[in-house]
Protein backbone atom coordinates (compact mmCIF):
# COMPACT_ATOMS: atom_id res chain seq x y z
CA UNK A 1 24.64 6.01 54.67
CA UNK A 2 28.25 6.04 55.19
CA UNK A 3 30.33 3.66 53.57
CA UNK A 4 34.14 2.38 54.29
CA UNK A 5 36.84 1.75 51.96
CA UNK A 6 37.82 -1.80 52.09
CA UNK A 7 40.89 -3.95 51.28
CA UNK A 8 40.93 -5.15 47.81
CA UNK A 9 42.17 -8.60 48.19
CA UNK A 10 39.52 -9.25 51.02
CA UNK A 11 37.03 -7.15 48.74
CA UNK A 12 37.77 -9.91 45.68
CA UNK A 13 36.78 -12.20 48.36
CA UNK A 14 32.91 -10.90 48.29
CA UNK A 15 29.96 -12.99 46.06
CA UNK A 16 29.44 -9.50 44.16
CA UNK A 17 33.04 -9.57 42.93
CA UNK A 18 32.50 -12.96 42.23
CA UNK A 19 29.69 -12.57 40.42
CA UNK A 20 31.12 -9.79 38.33
CA UNK A 21 33.56 -11.52 36.69
CA UNK A 22 31.49 -14.30 36.06
CA UNK A 23 29.21 -12.02 34.59
CA UNK A 24 32.68 -9.63 32.21
CA UNK A 25 33.77 -12.98 31.14
CA UNK A 26 30.78 -14.25 29.84
CA UNK A 27 30.22 -10.93 28.45
CA UNK A 28 33.69 -11.04 26.81
CA UNK A 29 32.67 -14.69 25.17
CA UNK A 30 29.40 -13.75 23.65
CA UNK A 31 29.77 -10.27 22.26
CA UNK A 32 33.66 -9.65 21.98
CA UNK A 33 35.12 -13.18 20.56
CA UNK A 34 36.39 -14.07 23.43
CA UNK A 35 38.98 -11.22 23.27
CA UNK A 36 38.96 -8.66 25.81
CA UNK A 37 40.29 -6.04 23.47
CA UNK A 38 37.24 -6.08 21.34
CA UNK A 39 36.13 -3.61 24.48
CA UNK A 40 38.15 -0.79 22.58
CA UNK A 41 35.42 0.62 20.11
CA UNK A 42 32.47 -1.13 21.33
CA UNK A 43 29.69 1.17 21.82
CA UNK A 44 27.11 -0.76 24.45
CA UNK A 45 24.08 1.23 23.22
CA UNK A 46 24.67 0.98 19.44
CA UNK A 47 25.63 -2.58 19.72
CA UNK A 48 22.41 -3.43 21.65
CA UNK A 49 23.00 -6.02 23.96
CA UNK A 50 20.92 -8.32 25.59
CA UNK A 51 21.75 -8.69 29.23
CA UNK A 52 20.06 -12.36 29.47
CA UNK A 53 22.80 -13.88 27.17
CA UNK A 54 25.46 -12.93 29.61
CA UNK A 55 23.77 -12.84 33.07
CA UNK A 56 22.57 -16.31 34.50
CA UNK A 57 20.41 -13.97 37.07
CA UNK A 58 20.07 -10.91 37.41
CA UNK A 59 18.15 -10.76 40.67
CA UNK A 60 19.31 -7.76 43.02
CA UNK A 61 20.96 -6.15 39.97
CA UNK A 62 19.05 -2.76 39.39
CA UNK A 63 19.27 -2.55 35.58
CA UNK A 64 18.53 1.14 34.49
CA UNK A 65 17.98 1.79 30.32
CA UNK A 66 21.81 3.79 30.38
CA UNK A 67 24.42 1.90 29.05
CA UNK A 68 26.66 3.25 32.00
CA UNK A 69 24.30 0.86 34.27
CA UNK A 70 23.90 -1.96 32.13
CA UNK A 71 24.51 -5.13 34.34
CA UNK A 72 27.98 -5.39 32.25
CA UNK A 73 29.18 -1.90 33.42
CA UNK A 74 28.29 -2.79 37.10
CA UNK A 75 30.48 -5.57 37.15
CA UNK A 76 33.13 -3.14 35.79
CA UNK A 77 32.53 -1.01 38.91
CA UNK A 78 32.53 -3.81 41.07
CA UNK A 79 35.77 -5.29 39.71
CA UNK A 80 37.81 -2.24 39.24
CA UNK A 81 36.47 0.03 42.18
CA UNK A 82 34.17 -1.69 44.17
CA UNK A 83 36.70 -2.00 47.23
CA UNK A 84 37.01 1.92 46.69
CA UNK A 85 33.24 2.73 47.34
CA UNK A 86 32.12 -0.88 48.74
CA UNK A 87 30.21 -1.50 45.82
CA UNK A 88 27.33 -3.99 45.43
CA UNK A 89 24.84 -4.48 43.24
CA UNK A 90 22.47 -3.96 46.22
CA UNK A 91 23.74 -0.06 46.57
CA UNK A 92 23.85 0.61 42.49
CA UNK A 93 21.00 2.06 41.02
CA UNK A 94 19.52 5.73 40.46
CA UNK A 95 18.51 8.09 43.05
CA UNK A 96 14.24 8.35 42.80
CA UNK A 97 11.37 9.53 44.80
CA UNK A 98 10.79 7.71 47.05
CA UNK A 99 13.49 6.21 49.77
CA UNK A 100 13.19 2.73 48.32
CA UNK A 101 14.31 4.09 45.18
CA UNK A 102 17.13 5.61 46.40
CA UNK A 103 20.16 4.53 45.44
CA UNK A 104 23.89 5.74 46.75
CA UNK A 105 25.95 4.88 43.95
CA UNK A 106 25.37 5.16 40.26
CA UNK A 107 26.89 4.88 36.89
CA UNK A 108 27.97 8.01 35.00
CA UNK A 109 29.01 8.74 31.49
CA UNK A 110 32.01 11.12 31.85
CA UNK A 111 31.56 13.29 28.26
CA UNK A 112 27.79 13.60 27.37
CA UNK A 113 25.91 14.84 24.03
CA UNK A 114 24.26 17.54 26.12
CA UNK A 115 26.05 20.29 24.19
CA UNK A 116 24.69 19.20 21.25
CA UNK A 117 21.26 18.91 22.05
CA UNK A 118 17.94 16.74 22.18
CA UNK A 119 18.18 15.37 18.42
CA UNK A 120 20.98 17.81 17.51
CA UNK A 121 19.01 20.63 18.31
CA UNK A 122 21.34 23.25 19.13
CA UNK A 123 24.05 21.71 16.26
CA UNK A 124 21.21 22.07 13.63
CA UNK A 125 18.11 24.65 14.27
CA UNK A 126 20.52 27.25 16.43
CA UNK A 127 23.77 26.83 14.89
CA UNK A 128 23.39 25.09 11.29
CA UNK A 129 26.40 23.49 12.03
CA UNK A 130 25.57 20.67 9.65
CA UNK A 131 25.21 23.47 6.56
CA UNK A 132 28.54 25.62 7.65
CA UNK A 133 30.73 23.00 9.42
CA UNK A 134 29.89 19.38 7.50
CA UNK A 135 33.24 17.99 8.54
CA UNK A 136 32.23 18.96 12.58
CA UNK A 137 28.98 18.07 11.51
CA UNK A 138 30.00 14.54 10.77
CA UNK A 139 32.40 14.10 13.59
CA UNK A 140 29.38 14.91 16.29
CA UNK A 141 27.14 12.30 14.59
CA UNK A 142 30.54 9.53 14.83
CA UNK A 143 30.91 10.89 18.31
CA UNK A 144 27.03 10.49 19.27
CA UNK A 145 27.30 7.01 17.88
CA UNK A 146 30.35 6.26 19.48
CA UNK A 147 30.78 7.66 23.28
CA UNK A 148 29.12 4.44 24.99
CA UNK A 149 32.25 2.94 24.99
CA UNK A 150 33.54 1.61 28.71
CA UNK A 151 36.40 4.27 28.96
CA UNK A 152 33.61 7.03 29.53
CA UNK A 153 31.62 5.06 32.35
CA UNK A 154 32.43 6.03 36.05
CA UNK A 155 31.25 4.92 39.20
CA UNK A 156 30.06 8.07 41.72
CA UNK A 157 28.91 8.57 44.99
CA UNK A 158 24.93 9.61 44.36
CA UNK A 159 23.35 10.33 47.45
CA UNK A 160 21.03 13.47 46.39
CA UNK A 161 21.51 12.93 42.86
CA UNK A 162 24.73 14.23 41.95
CA UNK A 163 24.04 12.66 38.71
CA UNK A 164 21.44 15.27 37.66
CA UNK A 165 22.97 17.90 39.51
CA UNK A 166 25.74 18.25 37.59
CA UNK A 167 23.97 18.15 34.55
CA UNK A 168 22.11 21.07 35.40
CA UNK A 169 22.14 23.53 32.17
CA UNK A 170 21.13 27.11 33.43
CA UNK A 171 22.78 26.60 37.22
CA UNK A 172 25.40 24.11 37.34
CA UNK A 173 28.56 23.06 35.61
CA UNK A 174 26.36 21.72 31.92
CA UNK A 175 27.97 18.04 32.19
CA UNK A 176 31.85 19.08 31.81
CA UNK A 177 33.67 16.61 34.15
CA UNK A 178 36.93 18.67 34.50
CA UNK A 179 34.50 21.33 36.07
CA UNK A 180 33.01 18.46 38.34
CA UNK A 181 36.65 17.16 39.36
CA UNK A 182 37.58 21.06 40.00
CA UNK A 183 34.11 21.44 42.21
CA UNK A 184 35.09 18.21 44.42
CA UNK A 185 38.67 19.98 44.93
CA UNK A 186 37.22 23.20 45.61
CA UNK A 187 34.70 21.03 48.03
CA UNK A 188 38.01 19.76 49.71
CA UNK A 189 39.84 22.82 49.94
CA UNK A 190 37.01 23.88 52.00
CA UNK A 191 36.27 21.54 53.96
CA UNK A 192 40.11 21.94 54.51
CA UNK A 193 39.52 26.02 55.03
CA UNK A 194 42.38 26.60 52.55
CA UNK A 195 40.26 28.84 50.89
CA UNK A 196 43.22 30.51 49.16
CA UNK A 197 43.50 27.51 46.74
CA UNK A 198 40.38 26.89 45.78
CA UNK A 199 40.28 27.66 41.41
CA UNK A 200 38.06 31.18 41.87
CA UNK A 201 36.66 31.47 38.14
CA UNK A 202 35.39 27.88 38.29
CA UNK A 203 33.62 28.76 41.34
CA UNK A 204 32.42 32.10 40.67
CA UNK A 205 30.59 30.41 37.28
CA UNK A 206 28.93 28.30 39.29
CA UNK A 207 25.55 29.42 40.07
CA UNK A 208 24.48 26.36 42.58
CA UNK A 209 27.71 26.21 43.94
CA UNK A 210 26.60 26.26 47.31
CA UNK A 211 23.28 23.99 47.07
CA UNK A 212 25.39 21.52 45.20
CA UNK A 213 28.41 21.69 48.12
CA UNK A 214 25.05 20.59 50.21
CA UNK A 215 24.32 17.30 48.17
CA UNK A 216 28.10 16.44 48.28
CA UNK A 217 28.15 16.85 51.89
CA UNK A 218 25.25 14.06 52.35
CA UNK A 219 28.26 12.33 50.36
CA UNK A 220 30.89 11.26 52.87
CA UNK A 221 32.73 9.56 50.17
CA UNK A 222 33.80 13.28 48.62
CA UNK A 223 35.29 14.40 51.98
CA UNK A 224 39.14 15.15 51.92
CA UNK A 225 38.89 12.43 54.77
CA UNK A 226 37.46 9.77 52.79
CA UNK A 227 39.54 10.49 49.52
CA UNK A 228 41.57 13.39 48.60
CA UNK A 229 40.57 14.16 45.26
CA UNK A 230 44.62 13.98 44.11
CA UNK A 231 43.97 10.21 44.15
CA UNK A 232 41.24 9.83 41.54
CA UNK A 233 43.89 10.27 38.75
CA UNK A 234 45.42 7.18 39.61
CA UNK A 235 42.78 5.35 41.21
CA UNK A 236 40.14 6.60 38.26
CA UNK A 237 42.27 6.44 35.64
CA UNK A 238 41.44 10.27 34.32
CA UNK A 239 45.15 10.72 32.49
CA UNK A 240 45.16 14.45 31.40
CA UNK A 241 42.46 15.56 33.99
CA UNK A 242 45.06 16.81 36.76
CA UNK A 243 48.35 18.73 37.28
CA UNK A 244 50.75 17.52 40.21
CA UNK A 245 47.03 16.14 42.20
CA UNK A 246 45.00 19.22 41.35
CA UNK A 247 42.35 19.13 38.18
CA UNK A 248 43.20 21.34 35.78
CA UNK A 249 40.84 22.78 33.04
CA UNK A 250 40.83 19.72 30.43
CA UNK A 251 38.99 21.50 27.70
CA UNK A 252 41.16 24.71 28.06
CA UNK A 253 37.97 26.66 28.00
CA UNK A 254 36.88 29.22 30.39
CA UNK A 255 34.07 28.56 32.26
CA UNK A 256 32.25 31.61 31.60
CA UNK A 257 32.49 30.89 27.53
CA UNK A 258 30.62 27.43 28.87
CA UNK A 259 27.78 29.43 30.31
CA UNK A 260 26.96 31.26 27.32
CA UNK A 261 23.94 31.64 26.00
CA UNK A 262 22.73 29.58 23.14
CA UNK A 263 20.00 30.40 20.81
CA UNK A 264 19.05 30.82 17.31
CA UNK A 265 20.66 33.44 15.93
CA UNK A 266 17.01 35.61 14.95
CA UNK A 267 16.76 35.58 19.22
CA UNK A 268 20.18 36.56 19.66
CA UNK A 269 21.54 40.47 20.14
CA UNK A 270 24.75 41.86 20.59
CA UNK A 271 25.07 40.92 24.23
CA UNK A 272 28.40 38.78 24.36
CA UNK A 273 26.25 36.63 26.82
CA UNK A 274 24.95 34.93 23.07
CA UNK A 275 27.36 32.11 21.33
CA UNK A 276 28.05 32.98 17.77
CA UNK A 277 28.23 30.57 15.44
CA UNK A 278 32.25 31.05 15.11
CA UNK A 279 31.99 30.15 18.79
CA UNK A 280 29.82 27.04 19.38
CA UNK A 281 31.35 25.46 16.54
CA UNK A 282 34.57 26.23 18.42
CA UNK A 283 33.45 24.53 21.61
CA UNK A 284 31.83 21.83 19.99
CA UNK A 285 35.02 21.26 18.05
CA UNK A 286 37.28 20.99 21.27
CA UNK A 287 34.79 18.86 22.72
CA UNK A 288 34.98 16.13 20.27
CA UNK A 289 38.15 15.86 19.93
CA UNK A 290 39.09 16.16 23.69
CA UNK A 291 36.88 13.70 24.78
CA UNK A 292 37.44 11.43 21.98
CA UNK A 293 41.53 11.42 22.97
CA UNK A 294 40.32 10.71 26.81
CA UNK A 295 38.09 7.87 25.84
CA UNK A 296 40.14 6.40 23.94
CA UNK A 297 43.17 5.88 26.31
CA UNK A 298 40.94 5.53 29.12
CA UNK A 299 39.09 2.20 27.54
CA UNK A 300 42.48 1.11 26.84
CA UNK A 301 43.72 1.54 30.34
CA UNK A 302 40.85 -0.15 31.40
CA UNK A 303 41.35 -3.26 29.33
CA UNK A 304 44.89 -3.47 30.48
CA UNK A 305 43.61 -3.68 34.09
CA UNK A 306 40.47 -5.65 33.85
CA UNK A 307 42.76 -8.19 31.67
CA UNK A 308 45.40 -8.81 34.68
CA UNK A 309 42.30 -9.16 37.17
CA UNK A 310 40.75 -11.83 35.14
CA UNK A 311 43.67 -13.68 34.47
CA UNK A 312 44.41 -14.12 37.86
CA UNK A 313 40.00 -14.81 38.75
């Protein structure tokens, strides 16, 4: 399904926009003590919010058991970026196995916890960071309890399940958002016939790049003709992720280093393809610190923008 960007003023007159304004205001009154600044440091998963307390009717809302798709986050997507993707509650959802369960847009978590492993398996069982680096382990646990903030969520075209594809551990980009932005940039450079501009080291390390590009093609919104990647920084509040309109290596980690193999020490050999304990601790320290910095700054940017919009609606 091809969408079209719409005039923002016109979009503000839609029922989905008006309904979203109401949902956000009700949420602020119910959970944030009537102060929008309360979104800063508010973890939507930890606080266990109940949408029935702030949504009058959940008709047409595809509610997923994921904070990046709670009704409040969907409402925020619509208010901030609904005009960009022509969003509605009806076209927001997951990419299911059957056509009636496949929705073209989905909320996504920018900096997630896959690097730690399920139940921190990589952190504890593979690298024993809980014992060798208790300060880092404490910060990881703190991050896991606080990363479901609005500043860590974004809404994206998701035809062909871009959401899951970018998270693939072995053949994709391991859910690094800066790599995702670079991949869109490279895709748009290919569209334009500007092969010399492609950021090659990330391209070469991306084993399933060609199939990922095919998925992007199924989403016209990723085309340079719909929205050049250079405009994403301002539109989606992605401070620090670009330089002169080009996505940067936000974590300052080489892609080959990011794709090394995680394994318990007894299963490693002398091959450099395996992370050492020191290397993985370094990666996680950088990831946690840079992610926290990003989330805190972006949450405030979103609060400021939402406040201006709510004051006029």
